[in-house]
């Protein structure tokens, strides 16, 4: 299975969040040597007319290898675990705004009331399940996104992978998030319970046995379906919007080709594309996020019951702080993920280009 997956990766038209289908005609004398990241391709796969994802000079791993996917998962752990933990105070106030708008009337008021009741340390409530849960989610989200993108792009072929790349990004990210949420659900339930139920528990060690005693194992997974409803649209937007925004920034905004940008400049573009994607992520996933927050507070309620109780306007409570939080989070996650790739010397091809075979069919000359 792993051998076929690696072969699929090496034949894939899309190779990372910064993917490329660098297409050049092969010549019999062209040596099968890897090209440097960002350089024009210097090798072709035996069966495909585009650059192979072999280990470039200076790269620490080969694209599509087990080593590569493990490092992608590590990047996801670092990017998601750290960023979500950093914004725990804002997340705490956002959750309280959603479940008790009568008491917490605004973001500023929410911070004021929380500080008055619990002090500064109270703003860190739920940091442990946040760090653990979102680290596990990041492992699956980023690692499996790379895996599914390789599998799906190989399944539909090089030309279709370019033409329908937005659909490819959406399908790969949705598939990855399905499994990522299964890993996240128990810690998310514990986090919301700690943050929104006064007097229930102050720490994760205290919350876990109480939740198990009261509702059994179902306490940790009763929010899984609304979590899918929140996170899958969020992640689809996060990856697809980021990928396409990155393309547009390099095509219309950045005044020089990506290959001429320093790694620091590339990371700035990554951050900008991530923030733009984050704003859209927050909007499309917010109603489900409100349901998740209220559901984990209300014992025995279903997602539909909570949605009816909240009403249409109630589903959008706490949107502005979530836009700030998710925009910053998404930008920071992509920045950190890309920085990890730079630090670990992983393959980072540029945005996709039209395959030569498709250019010939369409009668197009020159770069597109």
CSV table of C-alpha atoms in Angstrom, one decimal:
chain,number,residue,atom,x,y,z
A,1,UNK,CA,0.0,0.0,0.0
A,2,UNK,CA,2.8,2.5,0.9
A,3,UNK,CA,4.7,1.6,-2.2
A,4,UNK,CA,1.7,2.5,-4.4
A,5,UNK,CA,1.1,5.6,-2.4
A,6,UNK,CA,4.6,6.8,-3.0
A,7,UNK,CA,4.4,6.0,-6.7
A,8,UNK,CA,1.2,8.0,-6.8
A,9,UNK,CA,2.9,10.9,-5.1
A,10,UNK,CA,5.8,10.9,-7.5
A,11,UNK,CA,3.3,11.0,-10.4
A,12,UNK,CA,1.1,13.7,-8.9
A,13,UNK,CA,0.5,17.1,-10.5
A,14,UNK,CA,0.1,18.7,-7.2
A,15,UNK,CA,2.7,18.3,-4.5
A,16,UNK,CA,2.1,20.5,-1.5
A,17,UNK,CA,0.1,23.6,-0.4
A,18,UNK,CA,2.6,25.4,-2.7
A,19,UNK,CA,2.1,22.9,-5.5
A,20,UNK,CA,3.2,23.0,-9.0
A,21,UNK,CA,2.8,21.1,-12.3
A,22,UNK,CA,6.1,22.2,-13.9
A,23,UNK,CA,5.9,20.9,-17.4
A,24,UNK,CA,8.7,20.6,-19.8
A,25,UNK,CA,9.3,18.4,-22.7
A,26,UNK,CA,11.5,15.5,-22.1
A,27,UNK,CA,14.6,14.7,-24.1
A,28,UNK,CA,16.4,11.4,-24.3
A,29,UNK,CA,19.5,12.8,-22.8
A,30,UNK,CA,17.7,14.4,-19.8
A,31,UNK,CA,19.1,12.9,-16.7
A,32,UNK,CA,16.6,11.8,-14.0
A,33,UNK,CA,18.0,14.2,-11.4
A,34,UNK,CA,16.0,16.2,-9.0
A,35,UNK,CA,15.6,19.9,-9.4
A,36,UNK,CA,16.1,22.4,-6.7
A,37,UNK,CA,13.1,23.9,-5.0
A,38,UNK,CA,11.9,27.0,-6.9
A,39,UNK,CA,14.2,26.2,-9.9
A,40,UNK,CA,13.0,25.2,-13.3
A,41,UNK,CA,12.5,21.4,-13.4
A,42,UNK,CA,15.6,19.4,-14.5
A,43,UNK,CA,14.0,15.9,-14.6
A,44,UNK,CA,10.9,14.0,-15.7
A,45,UNK,CA,9.3,10.9,-14.4
A,46,UNK,CA,9.5,8.0,-16.8
A,47,UNK,CA,5.8,8.0,-17.5
A,48,UNK,CA,4.6,11.6,-17.0
A,49,UNK,CA,5.5,14.8,-18.7
A,50,UNK,CA,6.2,16.9,-15.6
A,51,UNK,CA,8.8,17.3,-13.0
A,52,UNK,CA,9.1,14.3,-10.7
A,53,UNK,CA,9.0,14.9,-6.9
A,54,UNK,CA,12.3,13.3,-6.1
A,55,UNK,CA,14.6,14.6,-3.5
A,56,UNK,CA,16.0,17.9,-4.7
A,57,UNK,CA,19.5,19.0,-3.8
A,58,UNK,CA,19.4,20.1,-0.2
A,59,UNK,CA,16.0,18.7,0.5
A,60,UNK,CA,15.7,16.5,3.6
A,61,UNK,CA,13.2,14.0,2.1
A,62,UNK,CA,11.5,12.9,-1.1
A,63,UNK,CA,8.0,14.1,-1.8
A,64,UNK,CA,5.4,11.4,-1.2
A,65,UNK,CA,7.7,9.3,1.0
A,66,UNK,CA,6.6,8.2,4.4
A,67,UNK,CA,9.2,10.6,5.8
A,68,UNK,CA,7.6,13.5,3.9
A,69,UNK,CA,4.1,12.7,5.2
A,70,UNK,CA,5.3,12.3,8.8
A,71,UNK,CA,7.0,15.7,8.6
A,72,UNK,CA,3.8,17.3,7.2
A,73,UNK,CA,2.0,15.8,10.2
A,74,UNK,CA,4.6,17.3,12.5
A,75,UNK,CA,4.2,20.7,10.9
A,76,UNK,CA,0.4,20.4,11.5
A,77,UNK,CA,1.0,19.6,15.2
A,78,UNK,CA,3.2,22.6,15.6
A,79,UNK,CA,1.1,25.0,13.7
A,80,UNK,CA,-2.3,24.0,15.1
A,81,UNK,CA,-1.4,23.1,18.6
A,82,UNK,CA,0.6,26.3,19.3
A,83,UNK,CA,-1.7,28.8,17.6
A,84,UNK,CA,-5.0,27.5,19.2
A,85,UNK,CA,-3.4,27.5,22.6
A,86,UNK,CA,-2.2,31.1,22.1
A,87,UNK,CA,-5.7,32.4,21.6
A,88,UNK,CA,-7.4,30.5,24.5
A,89,UNK,CA,-8.4,33.7,26.3
A,90,UNK,CA,-10.2,35.0,23.2
A,91,UNK,CA,-11.7,31.5,22.6
A,92,UNK,CA,-13.0,31.4,26.2
A,93,UNK,CA,-14.7,34.7,25.9
A,94,UNK,CA,-16.1,33.8,22.5
A,95,UNK,CA,-17.6,30.6,23.8
A,96,UNK,CA,-19.2,32.4,26.8
A,97,UNK,CA,-20.7,35.0,24.5
A,98,UNK,CA,-22.3,32.1,22.5
A,99,UNK,CA,-23.7,30.2,25.5
A,100,UNK,CA,-24.7,33.1,27.8
A,101,UNK,CA,-25.2,36.4,25.8
A,102,UNK,CA,-27.3,37.9,28.7
A,103,UNK,CA,-24.2,37.8,31.0
A,104,UNK,CA,-21.4,38.4,28.5
A,105,UNK,CA,-22.7,41.2,26.4
A,106,UNK,CA,-19.7,41.9,24.2
A,107,UNK,CA,-16.0,40.9,23.8
A,108,UNK,CA,-14.8,43.7,26.1
A,109,UNK,CA,-17.5,43.0,28.6
A,110,UNK,CA,-16.8,39.3,28.4
A,111,UNK,CA,-13.1,39.9,29.3
A,112,UNK,CA,-14.1,42.3,32.1
A,113,UNK,CA,-16.6,39.9,33.7
A,114,UNK,CA,-14.2,36.9,33.3
A,115,UNK,CA,-11.3,38.8,34.9
A,116,UNK,CA,-13.5,40.0,37.8
A,117,UNK,CA,-14.8,36.5,38.6
A,118,UNK,CA,-11.7,34.4,38.0
A,119,UNK,CA,-8.7,36.7,37.6
A,120,UNK,CA,-6.0,36.5,34.9
A,121,UNK,CA,-5.4,32.8,35.4
A,122,UNK,CA,-9.1,32.1,34.7
A,123,UNK,CA,-8.5,33.3,31.1
A,124,UNK,CA,-6.3,30.3,30.5
A,125,UNK,CA,-9.0,27.8,31.4
A,126,UNK,CA,-9.1,25.0,28.9
A,127,UNK,CA,-5.6,25.4,27.6
A,128,UNK,CA,-4.6,21.7,28.1
A,129,UNK,CA,-7.5,20.1,26.1
A,130,UNK,CA,-7.0,22.9,23.5
A,131,UNK,CA,-3.3,22.1,23.1
A,132,UNK,CA,-3.8,18.3,23.0
A,133,UNK,CA,-6.9,18.3,20.9
A,134,UNK,CA,-5.7,20.7,18.2
A,135,UNK,CA,-2.3,19.1,18.0
A,136,UNK,CA,-4.0,15.8,17.2
A,137,UNK,CA,-6.3,17.6,14.8
A,138,UNK,CA,-3.3,19.3,13.1
A,139,UNK,CA,-1.5,16.0,12.7
A,140,UNK,CA,-4.5,14.6,10.7
A,141,UNK,CA,-5.5,17.8,9.0
A,142,UNK,CA,-2.2,18.7,7.3
A,143,UNK,CA,-0.8,15.3,7.1
A,144,UNK,CA,-3.8,13.6,5.5
A,145,UNK,CA,-4.5,16.6,3.3
A,146,UNK,CA,-1.2,16.0,1.6
A,147,UNK,CA,-2.0,12.3,1.3
A,148,UNK,CA,-5.5,12.8,-0.1
A,149,UNK,CA,-4.3,15.5,-2.5
A,150,UNK,CA,-1.7,13.1,-4.0
A,151,UNK,CA,-4.2,10.2,-4.3
A,152,UNK,CA,-7.0,12.3,-5.9
A,153,UNK,CA,-4.7,14.2,-8.3
A,154,UNK,CA,-3.2,10.9,-9.5
A,155,UNK,CA,-6.7,9.4,-9.8
A,156,UNK,CA,-8.0,12.1,-12.2
A,157,UNK,CA,-4.8,12.7,-14.1
A,158,UNK,CA,-2.5,15.6,-14.6
A,159,UNK,CA,-4.6,17.8,-16.9
A,160,UNK,CA,-7.8,17.4,-14.8
A,161,UNK,CA,-5.8,18.0,-11.6
A,162,UNK,CA,-4.9,21.4,-13.0
A,163,UNK,CA,-8.3,22.3,-14.5
A,164,UNK,CA,-10.3,21.2,-11.5
A,165,UNK,CA,-7.7,22.0,-8.8
A,166,UNK,CA,-10.2,23.9,-6.6
A,167,UNK,CA,-12.4,20.8,-6.5
A,168,UNK,CA,-9.3,18.8,-5.7
A,169,UNK,CA,-8.4,21.0,-2.8
A,170,UNK,CA,-11.9,20.9,-1.5
A,171,UNK,CA,-12.1,17.1,-1.7
A,172,UNK,CA,-8.7,16.5,-0.2
A,173,UNK,CA,-9.3,18.9,2.7
A,174,UNK,CA,-12.8,17.6,3.5
A,175,UNK,CA,-11.5,14.0,3.6
A,176,UNK,CA,-8.6,15.0,5.9
A,177,UNK,CA,-10.9,16.9,8.2
A,178,UNK,CA,-13.3,14.0,8.6
A,179,UNK,CA,-10.6,12.0,10.4
A,180,UNK,CA,-9.1,15.1,12.1
A,181,UNK,CA,-12.4,15.8,13.9
A,182,UNK,CA,-12.6,12.3,15.3
A,183,UNK,CA,-9.2,13.0,16.9
A,184,UNK,CA,-10.3,16.4,18.1
A,185,UNK,CA,-13.8,15.7,19.5
A,186,UNK,CA,-13.0,14.4,23.0
A,187,UNK,CA,-10.7,17.3,23.9
A,188,UNK,CA,-13.0,19.9,22.3
A,189,UNK,CA,-15.9,18.6,24.5
A,190,UNK,CA,-13.7,18.8,27.6
A,191,UNK,CA,-12.5,22.3,26.7
A,192,UNK,CA,-16.0,23.7,26.2
A,193,UNK,CA,-17.3,22.1,29.4
A,194,UNK,CA,-14.4,23.6,31.4
A,195,UNK,CA,-14.8,27.1,29.8
A,196,UNK,CA,-18.6,27.4,29.9
A,197,UNK,CA,-19.9,25.5,32.9
A,198,UNK,CA,-19.2,27.4,36.1
A,199,UNK,CA,-17.8,25.2,38.9
A,200,UNK,CA,-17.6,22.1,36.8
A,201,UNK,CA,-13.8,21.7,36.6
A,202,UNK,CA,-10.7,23.8,36.5
A,203,UNK,CA,-8.4,21.3,34.8
A,204,UNK,CA,-8.5,18.6,32.2
A,205,UNK,CA,-7.6,15.9,34.8
A,206,UNK,CA,-10.6,17.0,36.9
A,207,UNK,CA,-13.0,17.2,33.9
A,208,UNK,CA,-12.4,13.9,32.2
A,209,UNK,CA,-13.5,11.6,35.1
A,210,UNK,CA,-16.6,13.8,35.8
A,211,UNK,CA,-17.7,13.8,32.2
A,212,UNK,CA,-17.2,10.0,32.0
A,213,UNK,CA,-19.2,9.5,35.2
A,214,UNK,CA,-22.1,11.7,34.1
A,215,UNK,CA,-22.6,10.7,30.5
A,216,UNK,CA,-20.1,7.9,29.7
A,217,UNK,CA,-18.0,7.9,26.5
A,218,UNK,CA,-20.8,9.6,24.6
A,219,UNK,CA,-20.0,12.8,26.4
A,220,UNK,CA,-16.8,13.1,24.3
A,221,UNK,CA,-18.4,12.4,20.9
A,222,UNK,CA,-21.9,13.8,21.2
A,223,UNK,CA,-20.6,17.0,19.5
A,224,UNK,CA,-18.9,15.1,16.7
A,225,UNK,CA,-21.6,15.7,14.1
A,226,UNK,CA,-21.9,19.4,14.7
A,227,UNK,CA,-18.1,19.5,14.8
A,228,UNK,CA,-18.0,18.0,11.3
A,229,UNK,CA,-20.6,20.6,10.3
A,230,UNK,CA,-18.3,23.3,11.7
A,231,UNK,CA,-14.8,22.1,10.8
A,232,UNK,CA,-15.3,20.4,7.4
A,233,UNK,CA,-16.7,23.6,5.7
A,234,UNK,CA,-14.0,25.6,7.6
A,235,UNK,CA,-11.2,23.4,6.4
A,236,UNK,CA,-12.4,23.2,2.9
A,237,UNK,CA,-12.4,27.0,2.8
A,238,UNK,CA,-9.1,27.2,4.6
A,239,UNK,CA,-7.2,25.1,2.1
A,240,UNK,CA,-9.0,25.9,-1.2
A,241,UNK,CA,-9.2,29.6,-0.5
A,242,UNK,CA,-5.6,29.7,0.7
A,243,UNK,CA,-4.3,27.8,-2.4
A,244,UNK,CA,-6.2,30.0,-4.9
A,245,UNK,CA,-5.4,33.2,-3.0
A,246,UNK,CA,-1.7,32.3,-3.0
A,247,UNK,CA,-1.9,31.8,-6.8
A,248,UNK,CA,-3.5,35.2,-7.3
A,249,UNK,CA,-1.1,37.0,-5.0
A,250,UNK,CA,1.9,35.7,-6.9
A,251,UNK,CA,0.2,36.4,-10.3
A,252,UNK,CA,-1.2,39.9,-9.7
A,253,UNK,CA,0.2,41.4,-6.5
A,254,UNK,CA,3.8,40.2,-5.8
A,255,UNK,CA,6.0,42.3,-8.1
A,256,UNK,CA,8.4,39.5,-9.0
A,257,UNK,CA,8.2,35.7,-9.6
A,258,UNK,CA,8.1,33.4,-6.6
A,259,UNK,CA,11.5,31.9,-7.6
A,260,UNK,CA,13.0,35.4,-7.2
A,261,UNK,CA,11.5,35.9,-3.7
A,262,UNK,CA,13.5,35.1,-0.7
A,263,UNK,CA,12.1,32.6,1.7
A,264,UNK,CA,11.2,35.4,4.1
A,265,UNK,CA,9.2,37.2,1.4
A,266,UNK,CA,7.5,33.9,0.5
A,267,UNK,CA,6.5,33.5,4.1
A,268,UNK,CA,5.0,37.0,4.2
A,269,UNK,CA,2.9,36.1,1.1
A,270,UNK,CA,1.9,32.9,2.9
A,271,UNK,CA,0.7,34.8,5.9
A,272,UNK,CA,-1.3,37.3,3.8
A,273,UNK,CA,-3.0,34.4,1.9
A,274,UNK,CA,-3.7,32.6,5.2
A,275,UNK,CA,-5.4,35.7,6.7
A,276,UNK,CA,-7.7,36.2,3.8
A,277,UNK,CA,-8.7,32.6,3.8
A,278,UNK,CA,-9.2,32.8,7.6
A,279,UNK,CA,-11.9,35.5,7.3
A,280,UNK,CA,-13.9,33.4,5.0
A,281,UNK,CA,-13.3,30.3,7.2
A,282,UNK,CA,-14.8,32.1,10.2
A,283,UNK,CA,-18.0,33.1,8.4
A,284,UNK,CA,-18.9,29.8,6.8
A,285,UNK,CA,-18.3,27.8,9.9
A,286,UNK,CA,-19.6,30.1,12.6
A,287,UNK,CA,-23.2,28.8,13.0
A,288,UNK,CA,-22.0,25.3,13.6
A,289,UNK,CA,-19.4,26.6,16.0
A,290,UNK,CA,-22.1,28.3,18.1
A,291,UNK,CA,-24.1,25.0,18.1
A,292,UNK,CA,-21.0,23.1,19.3
A,293,UNK,CA,-20.4,25.6,22.1
A,294,UNK,CA,-24.0,25.4,23.3
A,295,UNK,CA,-24.3,21.7,22.8
A,296,UNK,CA,-21.4,20.8,25.0
A,297,UNK,CA,-22.8,23.0,27.8
A,298,UNK,CA,-26.4,21.7,27.6
A,299,UNK,CA,-26.7,18.1,28.9
A,300,UNK,CA,-28.8,15.8,26.9
A,301,UNK,CA,-29.6,18.3,24.1
A,302,UNK,CA,-29.3,17.5,20.4
A,303,UNK,CA,-27.7,19.7,17.8
A,304,UNK,CA,-31.1,20.4,16.2
A,305,UNK,CA,-32.6,21.3,19.6
A,306,UNK,CA,-29.8,23.8,20.2
A,307,UNK,CA,-30.1,25.3,16.8
A,308,UNK,CA,-33.9,25.8,17.2
A,309,UNK,CA,-33.4,27.3,20.7
A,310,UNK,CA,-30.8,29.8,19.4
A,311,UNK,CA,-32.7,30.9,16.3
A,312,UNK,CA,-31.1,32.4,13.2
A,313,UNK,CA,-29.7,35.5,14.9
A,314,UNK,CA,-28.4,33.5,17.9
A,315,UNK,CA,-26.3,31.3,15.6
A,316,UNK,CA,-24.2,34.3,14.7
A,317,UNK,CA,-23.4,35.4,18.2
A,318,UNK,CA,-19.7,36.1,18.8
A,319,UNK,CA,-18.9,36.3,15.0
A,320,UNK,CA,-16.6,39.4,15.2
A,321,UNK,CA,-14.2,38.0,17.8
A,322,UNK,CA,-14.2,34.7,15.9
A,323,UNK,CA,-13.3,36.5,12.7
A,324,UNK,CA,-10.4,38.1,14.5
A,325,UNK,CA,-9.4,34.8,16.1
A,326,UNK,CA,-9.8,32.6,13.1
A,327,UNK,CA,-8.2,35.1,10.7
A,328,UNK,CA,-5.2,35.4,12.9
A,329,UNK,CA,-5.1,31.6,13.6
A,330,UNK,CA,-5.3,30.6,10.0
A,331,UNK,CA,-2.7,33.1,8.9
A,332,UNK,CA,-0.4,32.0,11.7
A,333,UNK,CA,-1.0,28.3,11.0
A,334,UNK,CA,0.0,28.6,7.3
A,335,UNK,CA,3.0,30.7,8.2
A,336,UNK,CA,4.2,28.2,10.8
A,337,UNK,CA,3.5,25.2,8.6
A,338,UNK,CA,5.4,26.8,5.7
A,339,UNK,CA,8.2,27.8,8.1
A,340,UNK,CA,8.5,24.3,9.4
A,341,UNK,CA,8.9,23.1,5.8
A,342,UNK,CA,11.6,25.7,5.2
A,343,UNK,CA,13.4,24.7,8.5
A,344,UNK,CA,13.2,21.0,7.8
A,345,UNK,CA,14.2,21.5,4.2
A,346,UNK,CA,11.1,19.9,2.8
A,347,UNK,CA,10.0,20.2,-0.9
A,348,UNK,CA,8.1,23.4,-1.5
A,349,UNK,CA,7.2,23.7,-5.2
A,350,UNK,CA,5.6,27.0,-6.4
A,351,UNK,CA,1.9,27.4,-7.4
A,352,UNK,CA,0.5,25.2,-10.2
A,353,UNK,CA,1.1,25.9,-13.9
A,354,UNK,CA,-0.8,24.6,-16.9
A,355,UNK,CA,0.7,21.3,-18.1
A,356,UNK,CA,2.4,21.5,-21.5
A,357,UNK,CA,0.0,18.8,-22.9
A,358,UNK,CA,-3.0,21.0,-22.1
A,359,UNK,CA,-1.3,24.1,-23.5
A,360,UNK,CA,-0.9,22.2,-26.8
A,361,UNK,CA,-4.5,21.1,-26.8
A,362,UNK,CA,-5.7,24.7,-26.2
A,363,UNK,CA,-3.2,26.2,-28.6
A,364,UNK,CA,-1.6,28.3,-25.8
A,365,UNK,CA,2.0,29.4,-25.9
A,366,UNK,CA,4.0,30.8,-23.0
A,367,UNK,CA,3.3,30.7,-19.2
A,368,UNK,CA,-0.3,30.9,-17.9
